[in-house]
Each structure stands twice: as structure tokens, then as C-alpha cells.
Coordinates of C-alpha atoms in Angstrom, one line a residue:
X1 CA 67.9 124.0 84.2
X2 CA 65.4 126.6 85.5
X3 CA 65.2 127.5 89.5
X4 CA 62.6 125.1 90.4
X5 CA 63.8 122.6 88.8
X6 CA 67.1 122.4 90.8
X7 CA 65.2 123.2 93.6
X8 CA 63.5 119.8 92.9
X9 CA 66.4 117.9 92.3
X10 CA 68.8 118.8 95.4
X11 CA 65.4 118.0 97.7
X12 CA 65.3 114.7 95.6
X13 CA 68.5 114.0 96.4
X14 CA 68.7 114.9 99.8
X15 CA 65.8 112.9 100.3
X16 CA 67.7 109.7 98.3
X17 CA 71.0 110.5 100.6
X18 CA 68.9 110.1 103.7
X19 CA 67.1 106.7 102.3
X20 CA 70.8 105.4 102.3
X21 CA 72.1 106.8 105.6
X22 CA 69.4 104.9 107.1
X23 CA 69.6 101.5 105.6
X24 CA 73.3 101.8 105.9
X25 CA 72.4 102.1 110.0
X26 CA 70.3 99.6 110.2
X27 CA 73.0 97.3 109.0
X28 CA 75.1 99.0 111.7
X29 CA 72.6 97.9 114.1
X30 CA 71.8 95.1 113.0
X31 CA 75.0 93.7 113.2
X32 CA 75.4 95.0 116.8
X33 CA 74.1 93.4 120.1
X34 CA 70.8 96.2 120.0
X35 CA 67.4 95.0 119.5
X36 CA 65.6 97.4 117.2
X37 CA 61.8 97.4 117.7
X38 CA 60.6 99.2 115.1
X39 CA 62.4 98.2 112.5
X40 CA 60.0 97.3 109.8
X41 CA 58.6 101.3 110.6
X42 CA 61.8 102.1 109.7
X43 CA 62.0 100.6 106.5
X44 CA 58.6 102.3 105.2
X45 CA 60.3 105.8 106.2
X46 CA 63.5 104.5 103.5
X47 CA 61.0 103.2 100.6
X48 CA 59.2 106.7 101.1
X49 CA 62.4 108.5 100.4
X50 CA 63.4 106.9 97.5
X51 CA 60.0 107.3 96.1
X52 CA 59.9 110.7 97.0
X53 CA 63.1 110.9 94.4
X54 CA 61.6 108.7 91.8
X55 CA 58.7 111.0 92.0
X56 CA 60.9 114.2 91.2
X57 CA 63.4 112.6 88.9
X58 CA 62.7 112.6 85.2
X59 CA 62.5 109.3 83.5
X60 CA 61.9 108.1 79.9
X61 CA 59.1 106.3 78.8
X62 CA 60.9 103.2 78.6
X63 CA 62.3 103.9 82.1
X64 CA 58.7 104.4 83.3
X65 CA 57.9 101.1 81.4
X66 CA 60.1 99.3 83.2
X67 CA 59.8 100.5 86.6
X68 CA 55.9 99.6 86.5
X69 CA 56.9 96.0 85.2
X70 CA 59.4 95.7 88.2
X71 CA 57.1 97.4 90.6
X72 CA 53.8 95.1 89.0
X73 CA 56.6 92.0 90.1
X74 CA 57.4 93.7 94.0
X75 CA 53.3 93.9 94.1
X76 CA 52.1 90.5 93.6
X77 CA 55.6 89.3 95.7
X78 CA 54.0 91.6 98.7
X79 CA 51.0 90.1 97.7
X80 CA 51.8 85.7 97.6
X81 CA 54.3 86.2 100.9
X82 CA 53.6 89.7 102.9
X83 CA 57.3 90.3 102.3
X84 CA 58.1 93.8 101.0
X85 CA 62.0 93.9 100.2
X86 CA 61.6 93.6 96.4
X87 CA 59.2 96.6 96.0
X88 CA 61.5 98.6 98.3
X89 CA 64.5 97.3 96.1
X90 CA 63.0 98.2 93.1
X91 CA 62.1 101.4 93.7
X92 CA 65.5 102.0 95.5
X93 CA 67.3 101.0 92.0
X94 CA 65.3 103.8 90.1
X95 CA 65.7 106.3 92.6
X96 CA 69.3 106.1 92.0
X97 CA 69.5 107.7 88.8
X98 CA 71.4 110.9 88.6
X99 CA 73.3 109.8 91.5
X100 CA 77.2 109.8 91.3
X101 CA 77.5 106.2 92.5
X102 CA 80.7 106.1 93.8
X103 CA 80.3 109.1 95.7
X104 CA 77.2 107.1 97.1
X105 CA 79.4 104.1 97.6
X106 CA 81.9 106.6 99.4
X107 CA 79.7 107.3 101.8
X108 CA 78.4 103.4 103.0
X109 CA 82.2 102.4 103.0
X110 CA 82.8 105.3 105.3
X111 CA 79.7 104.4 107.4
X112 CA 79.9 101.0 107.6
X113 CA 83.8 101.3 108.8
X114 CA 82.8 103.5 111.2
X115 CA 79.8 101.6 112.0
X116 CA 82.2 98.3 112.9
X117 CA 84.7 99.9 114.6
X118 CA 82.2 101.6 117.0
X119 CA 80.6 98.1 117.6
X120 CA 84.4 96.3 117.9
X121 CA 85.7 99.4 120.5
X122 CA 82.5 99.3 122.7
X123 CA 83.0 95.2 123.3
X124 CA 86.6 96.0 123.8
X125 CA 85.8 98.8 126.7
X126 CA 83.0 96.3 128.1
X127 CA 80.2 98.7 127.5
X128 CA 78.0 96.2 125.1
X129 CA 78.9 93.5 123.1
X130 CA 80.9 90.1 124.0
X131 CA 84.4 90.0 123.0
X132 CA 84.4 86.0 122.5
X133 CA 82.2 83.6 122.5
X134 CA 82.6 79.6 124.0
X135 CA 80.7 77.1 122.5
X136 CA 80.8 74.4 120.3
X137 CA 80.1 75.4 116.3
X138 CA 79.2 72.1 114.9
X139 CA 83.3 71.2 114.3
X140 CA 83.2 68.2 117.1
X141 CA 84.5 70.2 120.0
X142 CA 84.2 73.3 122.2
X143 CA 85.4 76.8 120.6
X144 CA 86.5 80.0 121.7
X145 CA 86.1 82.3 118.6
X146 CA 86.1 86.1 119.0
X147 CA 83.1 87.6 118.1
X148 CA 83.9 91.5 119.2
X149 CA 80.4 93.1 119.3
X150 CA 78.7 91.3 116.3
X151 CA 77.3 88.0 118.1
X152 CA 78.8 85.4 116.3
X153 CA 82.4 85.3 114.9
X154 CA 80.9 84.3 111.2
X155 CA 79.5 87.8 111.3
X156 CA 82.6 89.3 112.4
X157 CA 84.6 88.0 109.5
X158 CA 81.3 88.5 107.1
X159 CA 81.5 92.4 107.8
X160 CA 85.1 92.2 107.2
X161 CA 85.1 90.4 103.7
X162 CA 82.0 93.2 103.2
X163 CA 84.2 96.3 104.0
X164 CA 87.3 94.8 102.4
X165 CA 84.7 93.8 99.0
X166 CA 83.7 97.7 98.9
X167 CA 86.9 99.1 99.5
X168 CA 88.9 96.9 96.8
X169 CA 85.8 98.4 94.5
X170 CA 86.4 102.6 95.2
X171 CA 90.0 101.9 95.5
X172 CA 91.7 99.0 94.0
X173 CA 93.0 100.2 91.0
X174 CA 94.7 103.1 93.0
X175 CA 96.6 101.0 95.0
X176 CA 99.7 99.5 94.8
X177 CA 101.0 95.6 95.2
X178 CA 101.8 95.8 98.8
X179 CA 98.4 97.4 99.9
X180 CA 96.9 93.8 98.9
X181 CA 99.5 91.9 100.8
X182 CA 98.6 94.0 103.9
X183 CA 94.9 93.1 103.2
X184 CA 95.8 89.3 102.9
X185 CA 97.5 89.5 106.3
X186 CA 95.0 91.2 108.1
X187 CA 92.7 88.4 106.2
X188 CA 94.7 85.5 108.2
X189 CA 94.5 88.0 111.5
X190 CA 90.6 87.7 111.8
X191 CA 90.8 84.2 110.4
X192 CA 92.9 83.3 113.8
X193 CA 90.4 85.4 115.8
X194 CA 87.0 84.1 114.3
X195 CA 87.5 80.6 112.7
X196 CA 85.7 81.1 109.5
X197 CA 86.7 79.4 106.9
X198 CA 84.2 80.1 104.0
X199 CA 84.7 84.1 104.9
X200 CA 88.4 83.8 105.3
X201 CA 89.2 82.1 101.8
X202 CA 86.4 84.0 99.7
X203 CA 88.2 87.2 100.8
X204 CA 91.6 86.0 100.4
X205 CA 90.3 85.1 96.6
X206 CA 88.1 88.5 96.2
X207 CA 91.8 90.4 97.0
X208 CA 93.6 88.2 94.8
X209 CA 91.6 88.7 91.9
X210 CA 91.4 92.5 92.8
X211 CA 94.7 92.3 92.5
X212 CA 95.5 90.4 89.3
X213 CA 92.9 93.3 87.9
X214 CA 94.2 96.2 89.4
X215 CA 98.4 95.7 89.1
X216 CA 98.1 93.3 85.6
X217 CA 98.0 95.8 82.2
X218 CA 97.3 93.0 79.8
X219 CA 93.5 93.2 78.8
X220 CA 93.6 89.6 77.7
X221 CA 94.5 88.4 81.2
X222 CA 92.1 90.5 82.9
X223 CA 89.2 89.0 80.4
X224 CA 89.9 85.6 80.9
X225 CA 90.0 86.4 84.5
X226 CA 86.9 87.6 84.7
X227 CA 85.4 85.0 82.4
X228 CA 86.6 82.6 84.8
X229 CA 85.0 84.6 87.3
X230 CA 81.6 84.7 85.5
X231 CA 81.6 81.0 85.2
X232 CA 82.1 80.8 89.4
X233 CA 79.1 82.6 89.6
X234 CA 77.5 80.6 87.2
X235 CA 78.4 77.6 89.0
X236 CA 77.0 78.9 92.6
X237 CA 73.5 79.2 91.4
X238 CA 73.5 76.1 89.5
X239 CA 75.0 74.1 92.7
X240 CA 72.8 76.0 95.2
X241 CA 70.0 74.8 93.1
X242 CA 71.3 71.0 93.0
X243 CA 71.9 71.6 96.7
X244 CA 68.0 72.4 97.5
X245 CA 66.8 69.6 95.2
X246 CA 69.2 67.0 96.8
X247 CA 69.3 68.0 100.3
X248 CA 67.5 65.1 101.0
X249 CA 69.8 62.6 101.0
X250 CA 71.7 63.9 103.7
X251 CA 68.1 63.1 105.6
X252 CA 68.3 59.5 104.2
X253 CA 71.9 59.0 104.8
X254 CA 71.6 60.4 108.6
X255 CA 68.3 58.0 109.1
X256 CA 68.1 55.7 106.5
X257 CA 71.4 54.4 106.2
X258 CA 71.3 55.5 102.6
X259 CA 75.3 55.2 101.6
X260 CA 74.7 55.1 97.8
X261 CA 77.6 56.9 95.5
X262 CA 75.6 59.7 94.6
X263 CA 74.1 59.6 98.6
X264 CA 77.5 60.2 100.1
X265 CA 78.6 62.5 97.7
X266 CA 76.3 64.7 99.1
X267 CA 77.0 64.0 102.4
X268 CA 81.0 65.0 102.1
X269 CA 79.4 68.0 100.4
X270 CA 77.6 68.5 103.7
X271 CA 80.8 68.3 105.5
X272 CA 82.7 71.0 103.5
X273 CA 79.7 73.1 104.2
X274 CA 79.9 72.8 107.8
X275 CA 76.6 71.4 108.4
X276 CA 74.5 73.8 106.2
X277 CA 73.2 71.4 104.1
X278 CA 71.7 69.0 106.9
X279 CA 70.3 72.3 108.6
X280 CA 67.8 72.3 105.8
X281 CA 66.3 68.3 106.4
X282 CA 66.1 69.2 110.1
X283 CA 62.9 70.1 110.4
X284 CA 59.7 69.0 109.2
X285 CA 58.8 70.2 106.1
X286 CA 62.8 70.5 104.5
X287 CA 62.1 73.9 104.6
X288 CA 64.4 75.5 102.0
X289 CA 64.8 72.7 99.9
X290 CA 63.5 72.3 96.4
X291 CA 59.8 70.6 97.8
X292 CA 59.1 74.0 99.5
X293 CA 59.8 76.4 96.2
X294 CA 56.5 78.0 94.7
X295 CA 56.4 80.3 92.0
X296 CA 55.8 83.1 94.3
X297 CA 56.8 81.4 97.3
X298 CA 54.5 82.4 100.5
X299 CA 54.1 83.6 104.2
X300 CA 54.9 80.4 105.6
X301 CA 58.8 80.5 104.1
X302 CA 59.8 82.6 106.9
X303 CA 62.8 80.2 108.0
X304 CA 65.8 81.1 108.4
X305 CA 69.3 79.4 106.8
X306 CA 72.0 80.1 105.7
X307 CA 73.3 79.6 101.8
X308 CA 71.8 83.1 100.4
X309 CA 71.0 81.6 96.8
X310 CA 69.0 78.8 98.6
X311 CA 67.6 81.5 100.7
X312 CA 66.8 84.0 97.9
X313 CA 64.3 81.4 95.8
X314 CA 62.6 80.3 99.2
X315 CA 61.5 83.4 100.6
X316 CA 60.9 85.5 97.5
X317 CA 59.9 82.1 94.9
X318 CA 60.9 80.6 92.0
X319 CA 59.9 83.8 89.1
X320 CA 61.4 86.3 91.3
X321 CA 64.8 84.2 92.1
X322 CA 65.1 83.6 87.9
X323 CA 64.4 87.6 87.4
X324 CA 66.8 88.8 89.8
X325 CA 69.5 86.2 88.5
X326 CA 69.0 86.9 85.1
X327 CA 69.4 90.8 85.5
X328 CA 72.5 90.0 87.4
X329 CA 73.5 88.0 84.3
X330 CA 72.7 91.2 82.3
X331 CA 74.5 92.9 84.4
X332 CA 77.8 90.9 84.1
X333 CA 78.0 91.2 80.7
X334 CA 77.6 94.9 80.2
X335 CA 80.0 95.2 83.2
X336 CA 82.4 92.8 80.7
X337 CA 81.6 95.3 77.5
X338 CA 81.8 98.2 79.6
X339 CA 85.7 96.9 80.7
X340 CA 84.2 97.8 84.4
X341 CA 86.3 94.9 86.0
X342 CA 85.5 96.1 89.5
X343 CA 81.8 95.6 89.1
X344 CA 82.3 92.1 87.9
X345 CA 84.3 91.4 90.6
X346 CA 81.3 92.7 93.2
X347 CA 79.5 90.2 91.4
X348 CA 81.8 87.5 91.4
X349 CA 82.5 87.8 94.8
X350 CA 78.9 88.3 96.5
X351 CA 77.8 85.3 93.9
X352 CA 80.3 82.7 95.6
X353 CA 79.9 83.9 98.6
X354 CA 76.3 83.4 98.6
X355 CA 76.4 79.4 98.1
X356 CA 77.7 79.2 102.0
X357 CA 76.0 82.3 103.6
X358 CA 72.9 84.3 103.3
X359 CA 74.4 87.9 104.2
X360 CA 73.5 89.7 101.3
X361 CA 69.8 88.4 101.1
X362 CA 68.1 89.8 103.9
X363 CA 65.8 92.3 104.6
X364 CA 68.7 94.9 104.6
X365 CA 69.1 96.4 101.1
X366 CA 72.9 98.2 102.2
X367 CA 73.9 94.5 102.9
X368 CA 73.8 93.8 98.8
X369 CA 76.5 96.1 96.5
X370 CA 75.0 94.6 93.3
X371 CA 71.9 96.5 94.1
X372 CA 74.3 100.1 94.4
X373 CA 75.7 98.3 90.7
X374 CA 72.2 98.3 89.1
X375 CA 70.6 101.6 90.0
X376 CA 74.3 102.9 88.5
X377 CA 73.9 100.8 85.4
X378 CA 70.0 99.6 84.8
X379 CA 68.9 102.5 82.2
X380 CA 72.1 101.9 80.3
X381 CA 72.1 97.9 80.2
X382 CA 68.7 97.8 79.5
X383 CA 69.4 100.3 76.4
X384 CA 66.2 102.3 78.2
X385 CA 67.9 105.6 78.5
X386 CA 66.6 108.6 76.1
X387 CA 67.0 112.5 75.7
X388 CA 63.0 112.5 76.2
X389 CA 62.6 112.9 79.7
X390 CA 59.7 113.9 82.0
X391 CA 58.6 114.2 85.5
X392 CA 55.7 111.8 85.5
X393 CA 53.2 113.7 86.1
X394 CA 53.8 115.7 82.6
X395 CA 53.0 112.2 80.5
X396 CA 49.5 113.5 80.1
X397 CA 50.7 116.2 78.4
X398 CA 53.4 114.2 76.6
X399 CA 50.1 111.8 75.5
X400 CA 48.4 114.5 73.9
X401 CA 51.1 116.1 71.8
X402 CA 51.4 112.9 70.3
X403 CA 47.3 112.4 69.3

């Protein structure tokens, strides 16, 4: 590698490293009691960065192939809807090759710990941030929940199962049976302080099958486990989708009387969700249900729910839900071949976590660790990778030589 070149790539990746310590802060913020104005400036300045390091990174032909195919997909989803998230995650993915991953990874775990325990101390000391919250939470009665900083206590315990999630990922398999019992406690711990149940037992399950992975030798096990796994995350999309389709009933149950078999199935289903199905009849149009999907989906499917699968064909439409879901079922299974367990269990655990609540599809692209798994992984499981690299700009050149 000449002089220029590695001049190129440390301002390339300097330029990537900033893109992240941004969107890792705007999580920060986010999750905090501040109100940032110009967020959506914000997020122009990250997708500049990590096209500044797709622009000096070298790329195959293939690569480039598929990066315009994505992009040509983030284009017309800007287009239909005015929403820009897949165009900036697309380009975020390619910009992450050449990156070490996990020293990427590293450093949001390290931010986003930091991040939260800035937020929790300053409630504490009174400076900004409620410590609890009184209200009622749709369970029949008034609450106290603590909330310390982050404004609800759901989003407390969210950005706990999050940290914990990323941590088990860099660390797991270095540590030893009692560090996951210490995890499982402090799991109960901000289960008395916040309440939430769906955060409280997807975590507890997240550590157990980090567990069985990282202290269990036999390979057999740990497939099976993971196959079990797979098929949870199978499952979520398939009932989110049932979910949106059927949500209905709930409507027609609630104001109709409707008490059919199938009617009231749904509506226990309703109640095990806390409410989150009937959240989606109460308005006019159902918004998020099935009879509001479009192909590409559009500006008016702005509302906000929670249930992220639910959430992810609504807002960005019915092509790009399937594209993202089936390279996330690419994804698993060259995480499977590959034997990286920890990456399936990202997967696993994001996937069931996202039938009950919408954290990791937002407008925040930190929020999401698959998206971190597939700029590590999407030359390689797309068999795109090649020792015929170029900057782009020399595929003129490379054009010629071959006329």
C-alpha cells in the first residue's frame, strides 16, 4: 500500500468513526429528557460520512453492483414516503467494510453505557430527568414505575436489555457461569424498578441462551439451540404479520360485540400484549394494520406504535419489509455456517423483541445491532467479495482494459 493510499484510508476511516459517534449520541439523546431541534440536519452530516468512506474504500464490481441495487431501493423509498433511513442504512452497511467490527462495536457498548449512566446520575442529582413516574399504564390501576432520566420506565428497561444484548455479544464467551447469574439478578432488579414485562423476560431469555452458548462445549446442543432460535424469529414476523391483518377484531369485539372463537383469541392475545394490539384500531384508518400496507408504503404512515415488525412494513412498505427480512434470513444462516453463535443470538434476540416493541426500527440506525452484523458480513454472505478492487472512480479505466 503506497502513501496516498493509506492516507485515504485512515481519513475514510476517521470519517466512518465519526458517522458512528454521532448516531450513537443521538440515541444518547434521544433517550434523554432533551429535545434535539435539528436532528434531521444531523442525520445528513452521518450519511455524508459514511459516504465520504464508501467513496474512498475499494469495492468489487459485484460490491458496486450491489450497493446501486440497494441504493436504487433507499431512492424510490425516499421517493413513495419522504423517509430517508434506508438510503442512510444502506450506505452505512457499505461503508463498513474494512472496519474491525468489534472494535466498532467496542466503542457503542462503551458509549452507550456511558451515555445511560450520565442520563440515570443526572435524574438521581435532580439536575434533569424524573426519577419515577405516577400514572396509570393501561394495567387497571395507578403506577409508580421508575423511569430514571429516560421518560418512560419501558425505555429504561429497553436500554438495559440493549446494553446487556451488546455486551453478552463482545464478551459472552469470555465469561464465566456466575457473570450470567449476576446479569439475571440485576435483570429482576430493574424489573422491580420499571414493571416491564416483555423487556424483563426477553432479557432474562437473551442471557440464558448466551449462556447455554458460551459455557455448553457440545456443538450439537448449541445448533439445535440456535435452530430453535431461528424458528423464534421465524415465528415473530409471521405473527406480527397475522397481528396487522387481524387487528381488527379487537375493534369488533370492543364495539361490535363480536365474541367468535377465533374473535377472542385475538382479544386474550391483546391482553398479553398489554394493549398494543387495540392501539392499532384506535384511530380512524387502523393505521398499522394490514389495510394501510402499500408496496412502498407513503408520507401519510407517519404513526407511531409500538410492535417494530408491524412498524417496519408500515412506514417503509411491503417490498422493502420482505428485503430487509429476507437478508436477515441470509444472514442467519451464514451466521449458522459460519458457527458465529453470537450473531445469531443478536438476531434472535432483536427479532422477538420486536413483535412487542418498536426500538430498533426507528429513525436511529445505532438503535439496530443487526445493521453493525451486515456491514461485518454482507460482501461475504452475498459471496460478492473479490481480489479485483477499485476506487470507483478507476471503473472507467477498469472498462477499457476489458474492450
Amino acid at each position: 500500500m503506497d502513501r496516498k493510499e493509506k492516507f485515504i484510508n485512515q481519513i475514510s476511516n476517521i470519517m466512518f468513526y465519526a458517522g458512528i459517534t454521532i448516531e450513537v449520541l443521538l440515541v444518547i439523546i434521544d433517550k434523554s429528557v432533551f429535545i434535539n431541534p435539528v436532528e434531521g440536519q444531523i442525520f445528513r452530516i452521518t450519511f455524508l460520512l459514511f459516504l465520504t468512506k464508501v467513496c474512498f474504500t475499494k469495492y468489487s464490481m459485484k460490491e458496486y453492483t450491489a450497493i446501486f441495487l440497494f441504493g436504487v431501493l433507499g431512492v424510490l423509498s425516499y421517493f413513495y414516503t419522504g423517509r430517508n433511513e434506508i438510503l442512510r442504512l444502506v450506505i452505512m452497511v457499505a461503508a463498513c467494510k474494512n472496519v474491525d467490527m468489534k472494535k466498532c462495536l467496542k466503542l457503542v457498548f462503551y458509549m452507550m453505557l456511558t451515555g445511560c449512566a450520565v442520563i440515570i446520575l443526572l435524574s438521581m442529582l435532580g439536575i434533569c430527568g424524573e426519577i419515577a413516574l405516577t400514572q396509570e399504564y393501561g394495567r387497571g390501576g395507578v403506577e409508580t414505575r421508575y423511569v430514571l432520566g429516560m421518560g418512560h420506565p419501558n425505555a429504561l428497561h429497553c436500554m438495559f436489555w440493549a446494553l446487556v444484548l451488546l455486551g453478552l455479544y463482545l464478551y459472552a464467551e469470555k465469561m464465566k457461569w456466575y457473570c450470567f447469574i449476576l446479569l439475571f439478578i440485576i435483570n429482576h432488579f430493574f424489573f422491580l424498578l420499571t414493571g416491564s414485562k416483555t423487556s424483563f423476560l426477553v432479557t432474562a431469555l437473551t442471557v440464558l441462551l448466551a449462556m447455554i452458548l458460551a459455557v455448553f462445549k457440545n456443538q450439537i446442543f448449541k445448533k439445535l439451540c440456535v435452530l430453535a432460535g431461528y424458528l423464534a424469529t421465524v415465528f415473530s414476523v409471521g405473527i406480527s404479520v397475522v397481528v396487522a391483518a387481524q387487528a381488527y377484531r379487537v375493534y369488533n369485539y370492543v364495539w361490535h360485540g363480536d365474541t367468535t372463537k377465533i374473535t377472542m383469541f385475538f382479544v386474550k392475545l391483546n391482553d398479553i400484549f398489554n394493549g398494543r394490539i387495540r392501539i392499532l384500531v384506535e384511530n380512524d384508518r387502523f393505521e398499522g394494520t394490514t389495510r394501510t400496507w402499500s408496496l412502498f408504503s407513503r408520507p401519510e404512515n407517519n404513526y407511531f406504535f409500538d410492535m417494530g415488525w408491524i412498524r417496519l412494513f408500515y412506514w417503509f412498505g411491503i417490498i422493502p419489509g420482505c428485503v430487509f427480512v429476507a437478508v436477515v434470513f441470509v444472514l442467519m444462516i451464514y451466521s449458522y455456517k459460519k458457527q458465529d453463535y453470537m450473531a445469531a443470538l443478536v438476531v434472535i434476540s432483536v427479532s422477538v423483541y420486536s413483535v412487542i416493541e418498536a426500538h430498533v426500527f426507528s429513525d436511529y440506525l445505532a438503535r439496530n445491532y443487526i445493521f453493525f452484523l451486515l456491514g461485518m458480513y454482507w460482501n461475504q454472505m452475498f459471496c460478492l467479495s473479490s481480489s479485483e478492487e477499485r476506487y470507483w472512480w478507476k471503473i472507467p479505466e477498469h472498462i477499457k482494459e476489458l474492450k
